Coordinates of C-alpha atoms in Angstrom, one line a residue:
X128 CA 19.8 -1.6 11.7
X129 CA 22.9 0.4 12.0
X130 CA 22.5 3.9 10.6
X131 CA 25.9 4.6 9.4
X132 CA 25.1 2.1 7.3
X133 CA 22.0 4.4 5.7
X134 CA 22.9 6.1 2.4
X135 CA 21.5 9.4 2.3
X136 CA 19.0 9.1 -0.8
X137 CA 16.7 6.3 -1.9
X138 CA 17.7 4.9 -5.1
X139 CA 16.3 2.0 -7.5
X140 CA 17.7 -2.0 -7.3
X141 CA 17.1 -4.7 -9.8
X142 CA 15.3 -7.9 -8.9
X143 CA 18.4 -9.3 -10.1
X144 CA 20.4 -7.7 -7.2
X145 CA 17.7 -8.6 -4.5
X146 CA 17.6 -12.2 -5.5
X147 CA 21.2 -12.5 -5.3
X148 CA 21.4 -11.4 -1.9
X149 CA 18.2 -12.1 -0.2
X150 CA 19.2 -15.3 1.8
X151 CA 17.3 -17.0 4.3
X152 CA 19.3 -15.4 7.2
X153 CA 17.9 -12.1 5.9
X154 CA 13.8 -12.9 5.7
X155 CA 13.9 -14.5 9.2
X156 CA 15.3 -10.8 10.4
X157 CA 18.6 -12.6 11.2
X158 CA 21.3 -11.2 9.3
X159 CA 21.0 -8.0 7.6
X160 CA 21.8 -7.4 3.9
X161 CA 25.1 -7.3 2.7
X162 CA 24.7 -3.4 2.3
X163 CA 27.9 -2.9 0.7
X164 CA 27.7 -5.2 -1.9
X165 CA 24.0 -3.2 -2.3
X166 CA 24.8 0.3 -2.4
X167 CA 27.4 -0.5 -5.6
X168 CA 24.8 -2.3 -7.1
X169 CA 21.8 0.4 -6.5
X170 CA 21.6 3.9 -8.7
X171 CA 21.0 6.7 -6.5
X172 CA 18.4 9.1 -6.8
X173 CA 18.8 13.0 -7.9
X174 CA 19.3 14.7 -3.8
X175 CA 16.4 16.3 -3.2
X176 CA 14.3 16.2 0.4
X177 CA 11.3 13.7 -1.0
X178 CA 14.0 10.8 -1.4
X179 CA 16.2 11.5 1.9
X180 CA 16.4 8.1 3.3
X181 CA 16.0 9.3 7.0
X182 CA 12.2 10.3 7.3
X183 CA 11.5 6.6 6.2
X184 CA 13.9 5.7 8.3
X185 CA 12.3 7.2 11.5
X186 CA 8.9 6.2 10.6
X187 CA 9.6 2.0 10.4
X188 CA 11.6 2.3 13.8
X189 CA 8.4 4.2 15.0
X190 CA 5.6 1.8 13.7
X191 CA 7.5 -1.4 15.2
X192 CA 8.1 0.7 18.7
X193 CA 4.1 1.1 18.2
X194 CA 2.5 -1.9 17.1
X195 CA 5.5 -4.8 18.0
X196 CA 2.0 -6.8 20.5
X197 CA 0.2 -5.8 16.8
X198 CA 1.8 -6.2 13.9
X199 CA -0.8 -6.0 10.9
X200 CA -2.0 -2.7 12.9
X201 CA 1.4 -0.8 12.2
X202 CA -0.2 -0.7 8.1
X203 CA -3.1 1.7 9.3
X204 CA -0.7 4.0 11.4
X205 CA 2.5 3.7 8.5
X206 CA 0.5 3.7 4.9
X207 CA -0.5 7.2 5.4
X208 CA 2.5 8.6 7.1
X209 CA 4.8 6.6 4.3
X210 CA 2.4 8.2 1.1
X211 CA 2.8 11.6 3.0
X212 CA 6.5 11.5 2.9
X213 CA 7.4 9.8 -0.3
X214 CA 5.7 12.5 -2.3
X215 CA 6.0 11.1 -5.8
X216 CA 3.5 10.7 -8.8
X217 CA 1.5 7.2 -10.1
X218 CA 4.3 6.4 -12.4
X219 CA 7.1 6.4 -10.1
X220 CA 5.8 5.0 -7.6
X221 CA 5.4 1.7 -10.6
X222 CA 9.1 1.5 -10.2
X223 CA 9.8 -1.4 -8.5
X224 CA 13.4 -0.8 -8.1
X225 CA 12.6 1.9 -5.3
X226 CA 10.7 -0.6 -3.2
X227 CA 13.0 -3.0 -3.6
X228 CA 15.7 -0.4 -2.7
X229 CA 14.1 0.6 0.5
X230 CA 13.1 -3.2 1.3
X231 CA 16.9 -4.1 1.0
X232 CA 18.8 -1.1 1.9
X233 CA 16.9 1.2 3.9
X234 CA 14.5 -1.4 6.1
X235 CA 15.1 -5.1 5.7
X236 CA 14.4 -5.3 9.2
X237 CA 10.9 -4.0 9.1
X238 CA 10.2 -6.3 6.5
X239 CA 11.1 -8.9 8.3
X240 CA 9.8 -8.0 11.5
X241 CA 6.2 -7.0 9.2
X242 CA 5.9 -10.1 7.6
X243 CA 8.0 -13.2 9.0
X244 CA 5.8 -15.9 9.4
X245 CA 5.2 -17.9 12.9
X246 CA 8.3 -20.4 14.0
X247 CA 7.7 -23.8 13.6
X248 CA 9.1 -27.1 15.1
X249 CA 10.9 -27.3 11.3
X250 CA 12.6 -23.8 11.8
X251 CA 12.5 -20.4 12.4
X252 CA 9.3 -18.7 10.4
X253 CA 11.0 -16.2 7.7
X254 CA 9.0 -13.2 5.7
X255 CA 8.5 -14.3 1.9
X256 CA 10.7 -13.5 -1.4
X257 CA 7.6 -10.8 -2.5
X258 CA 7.9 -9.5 0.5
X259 CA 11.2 -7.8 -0.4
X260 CA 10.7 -7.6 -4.1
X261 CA 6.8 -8.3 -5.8
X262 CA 4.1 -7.2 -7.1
X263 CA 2.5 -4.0 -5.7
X264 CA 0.0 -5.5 -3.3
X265 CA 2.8 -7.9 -1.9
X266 CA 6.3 -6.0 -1.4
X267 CA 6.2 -4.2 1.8
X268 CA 6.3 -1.0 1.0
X269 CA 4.5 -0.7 -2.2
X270 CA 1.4 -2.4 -0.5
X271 CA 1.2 0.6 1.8
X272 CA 1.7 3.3 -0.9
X273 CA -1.0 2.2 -3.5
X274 CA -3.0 1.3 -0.8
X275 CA -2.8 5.4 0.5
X276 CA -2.9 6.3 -3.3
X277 CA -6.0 4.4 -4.1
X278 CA -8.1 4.6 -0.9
X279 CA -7.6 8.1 0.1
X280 CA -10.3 10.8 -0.7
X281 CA -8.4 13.6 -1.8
X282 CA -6.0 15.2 1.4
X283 CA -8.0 13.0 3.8
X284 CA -6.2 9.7 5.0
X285 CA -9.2 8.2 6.9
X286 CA -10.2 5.9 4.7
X287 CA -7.0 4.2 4.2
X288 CA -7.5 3.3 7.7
X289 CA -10.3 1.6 6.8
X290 CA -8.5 -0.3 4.2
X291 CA -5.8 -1.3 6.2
X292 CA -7.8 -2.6 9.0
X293 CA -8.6 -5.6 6.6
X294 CA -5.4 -7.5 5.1
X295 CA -7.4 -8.9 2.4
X296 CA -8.4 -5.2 1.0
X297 CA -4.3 -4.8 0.1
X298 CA -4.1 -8.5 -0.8
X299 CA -7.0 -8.9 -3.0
X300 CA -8.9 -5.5 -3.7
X301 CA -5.8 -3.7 -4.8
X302 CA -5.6 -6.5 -7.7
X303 CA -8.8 -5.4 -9.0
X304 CA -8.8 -2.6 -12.4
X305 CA -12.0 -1.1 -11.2
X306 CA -10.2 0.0 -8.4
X307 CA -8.4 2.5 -9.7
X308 CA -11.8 4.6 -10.5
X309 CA -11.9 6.5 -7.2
X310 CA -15.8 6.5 -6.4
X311 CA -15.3 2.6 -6.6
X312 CA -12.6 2.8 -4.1
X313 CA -14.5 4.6 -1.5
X314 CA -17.7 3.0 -1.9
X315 CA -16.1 -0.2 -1.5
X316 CA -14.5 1.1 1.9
X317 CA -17.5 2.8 3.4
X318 CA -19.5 -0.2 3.0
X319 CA -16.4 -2.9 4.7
X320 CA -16.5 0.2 7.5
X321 CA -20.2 0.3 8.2
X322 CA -19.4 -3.5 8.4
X323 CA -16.6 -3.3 10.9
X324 CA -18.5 -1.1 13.1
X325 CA -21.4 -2.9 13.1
X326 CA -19.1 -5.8 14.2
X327 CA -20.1 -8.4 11.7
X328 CA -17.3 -11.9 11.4
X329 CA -15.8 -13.4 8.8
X330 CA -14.8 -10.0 7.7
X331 CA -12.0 -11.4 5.2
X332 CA -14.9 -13.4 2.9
X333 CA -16.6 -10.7 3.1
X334 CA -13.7 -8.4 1.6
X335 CA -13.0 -11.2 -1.2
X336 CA -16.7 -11.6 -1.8
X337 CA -17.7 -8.3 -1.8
X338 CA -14.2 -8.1 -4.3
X339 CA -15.0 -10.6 -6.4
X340 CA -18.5 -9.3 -7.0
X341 CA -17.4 -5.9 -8.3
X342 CA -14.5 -6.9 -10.3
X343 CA -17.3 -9.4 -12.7
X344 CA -19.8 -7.1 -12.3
X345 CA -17.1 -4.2 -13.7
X346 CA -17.4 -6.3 -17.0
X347 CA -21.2 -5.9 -17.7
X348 CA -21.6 -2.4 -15.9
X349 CA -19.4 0.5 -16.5
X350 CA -19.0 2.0 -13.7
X351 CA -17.6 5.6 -15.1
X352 CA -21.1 6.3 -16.6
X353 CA -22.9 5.2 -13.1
X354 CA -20.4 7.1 -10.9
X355 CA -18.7 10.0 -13.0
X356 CA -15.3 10.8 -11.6
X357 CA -13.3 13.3 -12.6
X358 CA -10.2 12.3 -11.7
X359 CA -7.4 14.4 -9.3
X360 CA -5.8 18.0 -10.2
X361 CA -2.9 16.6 -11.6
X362 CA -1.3 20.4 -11.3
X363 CA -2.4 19.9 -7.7
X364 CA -0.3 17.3 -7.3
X365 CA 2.6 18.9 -8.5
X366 CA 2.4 21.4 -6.3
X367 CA 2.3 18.9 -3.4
X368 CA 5.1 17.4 -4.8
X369 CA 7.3 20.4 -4.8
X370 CA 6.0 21.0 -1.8
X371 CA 8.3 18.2 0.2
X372 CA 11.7 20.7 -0.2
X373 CA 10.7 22.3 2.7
X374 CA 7.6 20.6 4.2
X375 CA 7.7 19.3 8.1
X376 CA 7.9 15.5 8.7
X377 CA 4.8 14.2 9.0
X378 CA 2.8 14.2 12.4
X379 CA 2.9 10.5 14.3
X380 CA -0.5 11.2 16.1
X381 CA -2.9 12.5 13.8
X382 CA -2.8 11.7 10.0
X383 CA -1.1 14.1 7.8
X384 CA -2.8 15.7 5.0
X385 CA -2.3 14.3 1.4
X386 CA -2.0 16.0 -2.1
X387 CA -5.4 18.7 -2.1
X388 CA -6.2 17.2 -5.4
X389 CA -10.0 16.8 -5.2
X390 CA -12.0 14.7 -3.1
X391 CA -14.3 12.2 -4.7
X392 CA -18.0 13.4 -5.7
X393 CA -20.0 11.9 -2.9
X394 CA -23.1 11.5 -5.3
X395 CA -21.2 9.1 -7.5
X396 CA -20.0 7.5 -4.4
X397 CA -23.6 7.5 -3.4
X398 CA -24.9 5.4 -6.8
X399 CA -22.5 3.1 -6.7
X400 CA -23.3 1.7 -2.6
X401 CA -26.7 0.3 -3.0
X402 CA -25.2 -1.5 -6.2
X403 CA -22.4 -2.7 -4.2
X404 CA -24.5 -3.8 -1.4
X405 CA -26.8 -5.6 -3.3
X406 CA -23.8 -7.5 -5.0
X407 CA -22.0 -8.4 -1.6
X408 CA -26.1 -9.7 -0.9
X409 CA -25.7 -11.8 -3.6
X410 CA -22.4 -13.1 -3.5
X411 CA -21.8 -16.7 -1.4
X412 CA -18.9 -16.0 1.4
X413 CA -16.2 -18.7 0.5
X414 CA -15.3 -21.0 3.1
X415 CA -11.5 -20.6 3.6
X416 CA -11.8 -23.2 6.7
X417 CA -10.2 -25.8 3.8
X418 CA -8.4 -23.7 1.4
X419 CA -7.1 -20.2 1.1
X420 CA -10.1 -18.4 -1.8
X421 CA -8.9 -15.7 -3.0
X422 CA -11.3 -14.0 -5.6
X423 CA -14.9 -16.1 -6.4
X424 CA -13.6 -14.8 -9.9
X425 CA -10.6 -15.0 -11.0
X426 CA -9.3 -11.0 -11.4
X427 CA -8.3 -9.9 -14.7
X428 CA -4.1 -10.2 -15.5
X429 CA -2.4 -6.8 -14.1
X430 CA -3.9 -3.7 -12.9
X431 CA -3.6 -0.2 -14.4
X432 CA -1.4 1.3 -11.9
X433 CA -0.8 5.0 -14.3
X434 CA -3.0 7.0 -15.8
X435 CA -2.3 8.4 -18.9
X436 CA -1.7 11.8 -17.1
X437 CA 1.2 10.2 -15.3
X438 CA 3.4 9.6 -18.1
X439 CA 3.9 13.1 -18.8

C-alpha cells in the first residue's frame, strides 16, 4: 500500500461506508480501497501519538515480512505489539468504527493477505466481509486487541502467545462472558499451554471443548466467589495511556510491556485449574471431520466487552 496515501491519524468509519466500498477486488488483496472516497467518509481522531497511523503502519508491513511461509503465526508476534501501541481503554476499543477504519484505510492489505482464503478452480480465494468489518473475535484487528486485552496477566504478554497459538481461542473463547473475569482467562490458557507442550492433537476440539465446558458450567458455578479477582488499577491504566505521548515504538523481538495494572492472583488462578481440568475430562471432543462444531453449548448472545469502570 502506498504511503502517501496514509492519513496521519486513525479515525472511525461506519459499516455503511465499508460495505459500500468493500468489493471483491479488495478481499482477494487485488485492488486497494478507494481511499479517497474513504478518508471524506471517515471522522478523524483528536492528533495525539496513540492514534498516529504510522506505528501500525510499520508493524503489519513487519508481521507479513515475518510470517508470509506462516500466516496464522503473525497473530502471536502482532496482538501484543498492536495492544502495546494502540493504548486505549475497554470502551474504545468497543468502537467498531476504528477497526473498520484501520481494516479499510490504514491496512486492507494485511487483511487480505491475513485472511484470504485458498484459490480454487472457481476463482481466486478472497478474505471474508467480517474480516474488514465484524464482531470483535472476527475483524482483523479487533481479534488481536481483545485477545491481548483479555489474555494478558497484567504487563506480561506471554500468555497472549499462548492464546494465539490456537485460532479457535480468538474464534470461540473470546465469545464466552466468563472470559472477561481474568483468573478464568489465564487458567484457561495455562491449561491449552501445558497441552501444547506436552504435544497432545486435535488441539482445536480441545479449545472448543474445553470452551464449551466453562461457559455451561459458568451458569451453575460462579466463578467470582471460587476465584476472587480484583480487577486492574483502572488509574494504572491511565497512566499507561498518557504514557504513549512520548513512549518508544514497541520492540519487534521481545514483547513489550503492557499497562502495570495488576497481575492476576495466582491462587484464584490456582482454584479454578483442577475445576477446569476436570471439565475438559468430562467434556466429549466433537468430531469436526464432518462439520465445523463450534461450542458443544451454544454461548450466551454478546459478551461484556466494558466494565462499568470503562464508561467513565
Amino acid at each position: 500500500m502506498n504511503r502517501e496515501d496514509l492519513p496521519s491519524m486513525l479515525g472511525f468509519l461506519s459499516d455503511a461506508a465499508v460495505a459500500k466500498h468493500l468489493s471483491r477486488a479488495v478481499q482477494t488483496g487485488q485492488a486497494t480501497p478507494p481511499q479517497v472516497a474513504l478518508r471524506k467518509a471517515s471522522e478523524e481522531l483528536a492528533h495525539a501519538s496513540r492514534w498516529r497511523t504510522a506505528p501500525v503502519r510499520d508493524l503489519v508491513e513487519q508481521a507479513m515480512i515475518r510470517h508470509d511461509g506462516n500466516r496464522a503465526a503473525a497473530d502471536g508476534w502482532l496482538a501484543p505489539r498492536l495492544h502495546a501501541t494502540l493504548r486505549m481503554t475497554r470502551a474504545e476499543a468497543a468502537d467498531n468504527r476504528l477497526w473498520n477504519h484501520l481494516a479499510m484505510v490504514v491496512a486492507p492489505d494485511y487483511v487480505a493477505w491475513r485472511h484470504r482464503r485458498s484459490d480454487t478452480d472457481a476463482g481466486q480465494g478472497a478474505a471474508t466481509v467480517t474480516r474488514f468489518s465484524g464482531p470483535h473475535y472476527t475483524q482483523a484487528f479487533s481479534r488481536l486487541w481483545w485477545a491481548a486485552e483479555l489474555f494478558r496477566d497484567g504487563s506480561d504478554y506471554r500468555p497472549v502467545e499462548v492464546a494465539c497459538r490456537l485460532q479457535d481461542v480468538l474464534q470461540t473463547t473470546m465469545r464466552l462472558d466468563v472470559i472477561d473475569h481474568r483468573p478464568t482467562a489465564q487458567a484457561i490458557v495455562k491449561i491449552l499451554g501445558r497441552r501444547l507442550a506436552a504435544g497432545e492433537r486435535r488441539m482445536g476440539d480441545r479449545v472448543n471443548a474445553l470452551s464449551a465446558a466453562v461457559n455451561a458450567a459458568g451458569s451453575t458455578l460462579v466463578y467470582e466467589v471460587l476465584a476472587p479477582d480484583g480487577g486492574p488499577e483502572i488509574d494504572a491504566l491511565r497512566d499507561w495511556i498518557d504514557e504513549s505521548e512520548h513512549a518508544a515504538a514497541v520492540p519487534w523481538e521481545r514483547l513489550p510491556e503492557g499497562p502495570d495494572d495488576g497481575t492476576v492472583r495466582q491462587a484464584s488462578v490456582d482454584a479454578l485449574v483442577p475445576i477446569f481440568d476436570r471439565l475438559l475430562a468430562e467434556a466429549p471432543l466433537r468430531d469436526r471431520g464432518t462439520r465445523r462444531q463450534g461450542l458443544a453449548e451454544p454461548v450466551s448472545a454478546g459478551v461484556s466487552l466494558v466494565k462499568p469502570s470503562d464508561r467513565a
